[in-house]
mmCIF file of C-alpha atoms in Angstrom:
data_model
loop_
_atom_site.group_PDB
_atom_site.id
_atom_site.type_symbol
_atom_site.label_atom_id
_atom_site.label_comp_id
_atom_site.label_asym_id
_atom_site.label_seq_id
_atom_site.Cartn_x
_atom_site.Cartn_y
_atom_site.Cartn_z
ATOM 1 C CA UNK A 87 117.307 105.360 124.842
ATOM 2 C CA UNK A 88 115.659 108.580 123.670
ATOM 3 C CA UNK A 89 118.954 110.456 124.051
ATOM 4 C CA UNK A 90 120.653 108.276 121.423
ATOM 5 C CA UNK A 91 119.669 109.818 118.077
ATOM 6 C CA UNK A 92 120.857 106.848 116.031
ATOM 7 C CA UNK A 93 118.793 104.488 118.166
ATOM 8 C CA UNK A 94 115.684 106.624 117.762
ATOM 9 C CA UNK A 95 116.168 106.801 113.980
ATOM 10 C CA UNK A 96 116.666 103.017 113.836
ATOM 11 C CA UNK A 97 113.531 102.448 115.890
ATOM 12 C CA UNK A 98 111.637 104.782 113.566
ATOM 13 C CA UNK A 99 112.781 102.803 110.519
ATOM 14 C CA UNK A 100 111.758 99.515 112.130
ATOM 15 C CA UNK A 101 108.380 100.988 113.094
ATOM 16 C CA UNK A 102 107.881 102.219 109.519
ATOM 17 C CA UNK A 103 108.531 98.738 108.104
ATOM 18 C CA UNK A 104 106.216 97.168 110.690
ATOM 19 C CA UNK A 105 103.498 99.664 109.751
ATOM 20 C CA UNK A 106 103.987 98.881 106.062
ATOM 21 C CA UNK A 107 103.708 95.151 106.762
ATOM 22 C CA UNK A 108 100.421 95.715 108.585
ATOM 23 C CA UNK A 109 99.054 98.240 106.063
ATOM 24 C CA UNK A 110 99.181 96.009 102.982
ATOM 25 C CA UNK A 111 96.498 93.456 103.987
ATOM 26 C CA UNK A 112 94.274 96.273 105.243
ATOM 27 C CA UNK A 113 94.590 98.256 101.999
ATOM 28 C CA UNK A 114 94.017 95.187 99.821
ATOM 29 C CA UNK A 115 90.943 94.231 101.836
ATOM 30 C CA UNK A 116 89.307 97.648 101.903
ATOM 31 C CA UNK A 117 90.538 100.379 99.570
ATOM 32 C CA UNK A 118 92.549 98.850 96.736
ATOM 33 C CA UNK A 119 91.030 96.967 93.815
ATOM 34 C CA UNK A 120 92.713 93.562 93.554
ATOM 35 C CA UNK A 121 92.691 93.647 89.749
ATOM 36 C CA UNK A 122 94.693 96.870 89.755
ATOM 37 C CA UNK A 123 96.864 96.649 92.862
ATOM 38 C CA UNK A 124 97.793 92.968 93.019
ATOM 39 C CA UNK A 125 101.619 93.083 93.066
ATOM 40 C CA UNK A 126 102.071 90.057 90.818
ATOM 41 C CA UNK A 127 99.309 90.106 88.214
ATOM 42 C CA UNK A 128 97.651 93.481 88.863
ATOM 43 C CA UNK A 129 97.308 95.838 85.930
ATOM 44 C CA UNK A 130 95.756 99.295 85.681
ATOM 45 C CA UNK A 131 93.647 99.267 82.511
ATOM 46 C CA UNK A 132 93.092 103.024 82.733
ATOM 47 C CA UNK A 133 96.828 103.704 82.587
ATOM 48 C CA UNK A 134 97.997 104.432 79.050
ATOM 49 C CA UNK A 135 101.645 105.264 79.685
ATOM 50 C CA UNK A 136 103.884 102.536 81.095
ATOM 51 C CA UNK A 137 105.924 102.901 83.144
ATOM 52 C CA UNK A 138 103.728 105.625 84.586
ATOM 53 C CA UNK A 139 105.084 108.449 86.725
ATOM 54 C CA UNK A 140 103.783 108.976 90.262
ATOM 55 C CA UNK A 141 100.144 110.039 90.418
ATOM 56 C CA UNK A 142 97.243 110.095 92.865
ATOM 57 C CA UNK A 143 96.256 106.548 91.873
ATOM 58 C CA UNK A 144 99.839 105.257 91.952
ATOM 59 C CA UNK A 145 101.940 107.289 94.454
ATOM 60 C CA UNK A 146 105.216 105.624 93.380
ATOM 61 C CA UNK A 147 104.194 105.095 89.754
ATOM 62 C CA UNK A 148 104.042 101.820 87.855
ATOM 63 C CA UNK A 149 106.648 99.506 86.416
ATOM 64 C CA UNK A 150 106.969 98.740 82.671
ATOM 65 C CA UNK A 151 104.275 96.055 82.993
ATOM 66 C CA UNK A 152 101.753 98.478 84.536
ATOM 67 C CA UNK A 153 101.951 97.071 88.068
ATOM 68 C CA UNK A 154 101.806 99.496 91.001
ATOM 69 C CA UNK A 155 105.221 99.961 92.634
ATOM 70 C CA UNK A 156 103.798 100.864 96.068
ATOM 71 C CA UNK A 157 101.726 97.666 96.224
ATOM 72 C CA UNK A 158 104.817 95.634 95.293
ATOM 73 C CA UNK A 159 106.804 97.378 98.028
ATOM 74 C CA UNK A 160 104.131 96.800 100.663
ATOM 75 C CA UNK A 161 103.621 93.179 99.563
ATOM 76 C CA UNK A 162 107.300 92.331 99.990
ATOM 77 C CA UNK A 163 107.685 94.159 103.301
ATOM 78 C CA UNK A 164 106.061 91.478 105.475
ATOM 79 C CA UNK A 165 108.325 88.652 104.334
ATOM 80 C CA UNK A 166 111.441 90.838 104.396
ATOM 81 C CA UNK A 167 110.578 92.116 107.877
ATOM 82 C CA UNK A 168 110.182 88.537 109.110
ATOM 83 C CA UNK A 169 113.492 87.603 107.478
ATOM 84 C CA UNK A 170 115.214 90.480 109.281
ATOM 85 C CA UNK A 171 113.758 89.438 112.642
ATOM 86 C CA UNK A 172 114.868 85.818 112.133
ATOM 87 C CA UNK A 173 118.367 86.966 111.133
ATOM 88 C CA UNK A 174 118.579 89.163 114.232
ATOM 89 C CA UNK A 175 117.467 86.299 116.494
ATOM 90 C CA UNK A 176 119.992 83.891 114.953
ATOM 91 C CA UNK A 177 122.709 86.505 115.424
ATOM 92 C CA UNK A 178 121.745 86.964 119.072
ATOM 93 C CA UNK A 179 121.815 83.207 119.707
ATOM 94 C CA UNK A 180 125.209 82.738 118.042
ATOM 95 C CA UNK A 181 126.736 85.805 119.718
ATOM 96 C CA UNK A 182 125.440 84.790 123.149
ATOM 97 C CA UNK A 183 126.772 81.252 122.749
ATOM 98 C CA UNK A 184 130.204 82.386 121.565
ATOM 99 C CA UNK A 185 130.364 85.043 124.290
ATOM 100 C CA UNK A 186 129.398 82.587 127.030
ATOM 101 C CA UNK A 187 131.915 79.975 125.861
ATOM 102 C CA UNK A 188 134.723 82.528 125.586
ATOM 103 C CA UNK A 189 133.883 83.943 129.018
ATOM 104 C CA UNK A 190 133.887 80.475 130.561
ATOM 105 C CA UNK A 191 137.195 79.371 129.040
ATOM 106 C CA UNK A 192 138.770 82.826 129.302
#
């Protein structure tokens, strides 16, 4: 598997999304202030310019409503990652069924 560069890159992308899905609850519980970094109603009161460019407090900047873009990205990653896994499993089930039926009936 390690010899296939595309496979290694794909595994790296999947690992990155899995890490992002795990990182969000940890960051919200420890480091990030919920009033500022909540992806739905969070607002940085210290931020004058909106949308704000990337900074130390907001690595990806803020949207026009003052919400942190990185927290929105991390918040949505868990549900989108689960959706991708479910879609892959459904595809495997359908492909295996169609392949088995076509192999049986030739």
